[in-house]
Amino acid sequence: MTKWVYNFGAGVNDGHAGLRNLLGGKGANLAEMASIDLPVPPGFTITTEVCTAYYDNNQNYPADLKAQVDTALTRIEEAVGRKFGDGAKPLLVSVRSGARVSMPGMMDTVLNLGLNDSTVQGLAVGSGDARFAWDSYRRFIQMYGSVVLGVDHHRFEEIIETAKLDADVIEDTALTTEDWQRVVEGYKAMVAEETGKPFPQDPADQLWGAISAVFGSWMNPRANTYRRLHDIPANWGTAVNVQAMVFGNMGDDCATGVCFTRDPSTGLNEFYGEYLVNAQGEDVVAGIRTPRPLSKAYAKPGEISMEEALPEAYAELNKVRDVLEKHYKDMQDIEFTVQQNKLYMLQTRAGKRSAAASLRIAVEMADEGLIDRNTAIMRVNPAALDQLLHPTLDPKSEKKLFAKGLPASPGAASGAVVFSADEAELRAQKGDAVILVRIETSPEDIHGMHAARGILTTRGGMTSHAAVVARGMGRPCVAGAGGINVDYGAQTLSAGGVLLRAGDIVTIDGATGEVFAGAVKMIEPQLSGEFGTLMGWADQARRLKVRANAETPLDADTARKFGAEGIGLSRTEHMFFDPLRIGAVRQMIMANDEAGRRAALTKLLPFQREDFAALFKIMEGLPVTIRLLDPPLHEFLPHGEAELAEVAHALGMDEAAIKARAEELSETNPMLGHRGCRLGVSYPEIYEMQARAIFEAAIEVAKTSPAPVPEIMIPLVGIKRELDITRAQIEKVAKEVFAETGKTIEYSIGTMIELPRAALMADVIAEGADFFSFGTNDLTQTVFGLSRDDAGKFLPHYVEQGILAKDPFVSIDVDGVGALVRIAAEKGRATKPGLKLGICGEHGGDPASIAFCEAVKLDYVSCSPYRVPVARLAAAQAAIEGAEKNSTD
Ligand code: ADP
Ligand code: MG
Ligand code: MG
């Protein structure tokens, strides 16, 4: 015989917290609480297996279910000394749904079930409070009528409103027994009219009606949608809990409430919650009456806390708080009711909390000895750390919403409006905080985006240039705010009839996409305290090293502040866009022959040397991976006519010649064009200059600081010969510089693995490489045959329709791209057992991708500076989970 029904309370607990899948979260925890002697009204849980059986069997219950329910109900009757449907001492129950995970869309709880025209009399006499009995009856008809019978709740409210008008009162609580009796009559008549049947009077009919409604709600459209969005399989099913009622609405020594064992927004170890005297169930959250604070500490002047109003019950609850935390070893979200000063527990579960609270609670619980450090590490969601690393808007401060766009990069920023990257840089150098406002951004705006506190664009989506670059830099960004009209000529932006000018202050919230006119108060992030403690623990637990992608001193500084253990990717082309150098870059591109190119490159050499020296100094001997020039040359040439003329004039060159060269260089598909090491093969002098800058800088810095460890990285290698040729260029320069200076420096030469061919040929390529760095952005593009810049048009639909589980540019595609990474790692190590392996795509900061990197045992991940803490924590979690897995199988 299958056990379909599990008892809890009054000394018989068939279930426990471990049976969540079978009993649902609510049922499992009611049994658990009862089994540790907390005051839980007795009841029983009908298992989730009944739900599955019900749907598998054409919506019929298992044959022996009814008998099991009857037995369990009899047990409750005996435990509380009341009988279901008894005219003198009626048992009333609640019917509550409860799946494995809490799920909106499921049927609401029905309270006071078992009341009818006869039992209401028994309740009135037994409690000595007729008003309470009739109030309970009308609540029951209302709840059952709307939840189970599907009567529109407005129909009930109309009847109460009429009753209040007739009695000339404002509050529900002012209605008398007779008023409630009239309301009940009105309800019954209305329900009969609406459903064509009288309101069910037989408690057994009521009970099975409610049970069937819970199981029925499992397949309603709302629940189906929620399950689809959250990957919850339909065959999990829901459980049904039937529980003896306790009454919080029997007078002023009664109450109902919800609370958290610690403050869920700050994490402070304070008892936090709300309660209402003389109230039932949903009254606290329904908003009809304003709930009061639980503890004195949170009461405002004039508010009476439960601590003061019901001191005995509060003391009892405070003890329960302690017991529950010690038992569950986590912050709990509790629902309770007080009946005539006696406390009853109705629910407990792990409480939802803010990012800041999760951090504080994890660290404090470990310090209290409640959990160990690894558990503390696992408790904090790495993605949520992002919120903590940026300033946020003070929720208490006043704001004027100007417009809304996409939340493209988290953090909040205020500053003066500027419309160009140059102006942003100029004003930032003077110490002004600026917000760069553009219709959209392009690679030429990088320096301005860097200088700005935040970026606002009116066009483009979450993967637009502005969004991707801002996230990388850790700059707050609101993208695609289509409601804003930007006029570069007039230097204004307007939205909804409000006009702002250059220099006016705006505030953006990159976490919500909101834009406000004027300054808004900010809360600065806290990097010490619990944050520092938890990161320290994470560092002890992880195996993967964490580096940062950084090319400017500011980024490198930030990276170190956040704990980066080196630079995993320094993109040298970003250094070329600087206004002081772009001229020489363009001269190099325009030169007709190698001599001309070398002349221009000679001008660039000192700049590059300075760039690298600055990075090396900041990194103090930590490894620095420098990628040689990667993008196609035409990216450095001017685009529009006006700009073209300007550049020609500045360089003293012929406009037509520049135009012709730009056309010559233009490509149909630049992503697959003349770029990466292909440039190095065609123009050896470019990589030679960069290598020279690296070696000279390293030797210079080594004189006064810890010796730098440059790792020179060749991009877009697909054929071993490409690596051989470019490697030879670098080694030749190294020899020259070492001979010229009489000093040597340790260095290594490696390659990006970002083409499928490179991954498949990794054993051969490894012969010429000291390290591999997986460039998973390009690898994803080339494995899928998908351009990231164009994918925004359809990729979101792919994810919505479940064609792809996740955006493969955000979280690594383990099956496809990951397979190539695995192959390359294995083949590479087969050739060179000590080959250093890292990852430097956007994926390096994504927790799920980091777990994959741990699984294939890469040596390090590299991500944008602001994501370094996220990566440190995610790497620790991956290591802990990996160790747990190994010890269980
Ligand atoms: P939800 O899943 O929406 O939280 P619950 O099943 O927890 O729904 O019920 C909501 C509220 O109803 C509870 O917080 C409690 O106040 C009240 N309630 C449920 N069962 C009982 C009961 N047996 N006695 C008294 N109140 C109850
Ligand atoms: Mg609840
Ligand atoms: Mg690349």
GROMACS .gro file of C-alpha atoms in nm, residues 5 101 113 127 186 222 242-243 252 268 280-281 423 447-448 501 504 546 582 616 636 691 704 745 760 806 820 835 862:
model
   29
    5VAL     CA    1  -0.086   1.085   0.367
  101VAL     CA    2   0.964   2.541  -0.419
  113LEU     CA    3  -1.299   2.511   0.657
  127SER     CA    4  -1.569   3.057   2.219
  186GLY     CA    5  -2.595   3.787   0.146
  222ARG     CA    6  -0.051   3.095  -1.424
  242VAL     CA    7  -0.472   2.010   0.599
  243GLN     CA    8  -0.422   2.155   0.946
  252ASP     CA    9  -0.700   4.129   2.187
  268LEU     CA   10   2.161   4.253   1.134
  280GLN     CA   11  -0.635   3.615   1.082
  281GLY     CA   12  -0.399   3.483   0.815
  423GLU     CA   13   3.465   6.666  -2.362
  447HIS     CA   14   3.850   5.724  -2.357
  448GLY     CA   15   3.540   5.929  -2.284
  501ARG     CA   16   2.135   7.100  -2.143
  504ASP     CA   17   2.304   6.995  -1.624
  546VAL     CA   18   4.172   3.511  -1.083
  582ILE     CA   19   4.575   5.794  -3.315
  616PHE     CA   20   5.401   4.652  -1.487
  636PHE     CA   21   4.144   5.309  -3.676
  691ALA     CA   22   5.744   4.350  -2.849
  704THR     CA   23   6.319   4.990  -0.939
  745ILE     CA   24   6.393   3.949  -1.841
  760LEU     CA   25   4.135   2.093  -3.271
  806LYS     CA   26   2.116   3.076  -2.209
  820LEU     CA   27   3.634   2.249  -2.787
  835LEU     CA   28   5.106   2.427  -2.025
  862SER     CA   29   4.040   3.659  -1.631
   0.00000   0.00000   0.00000
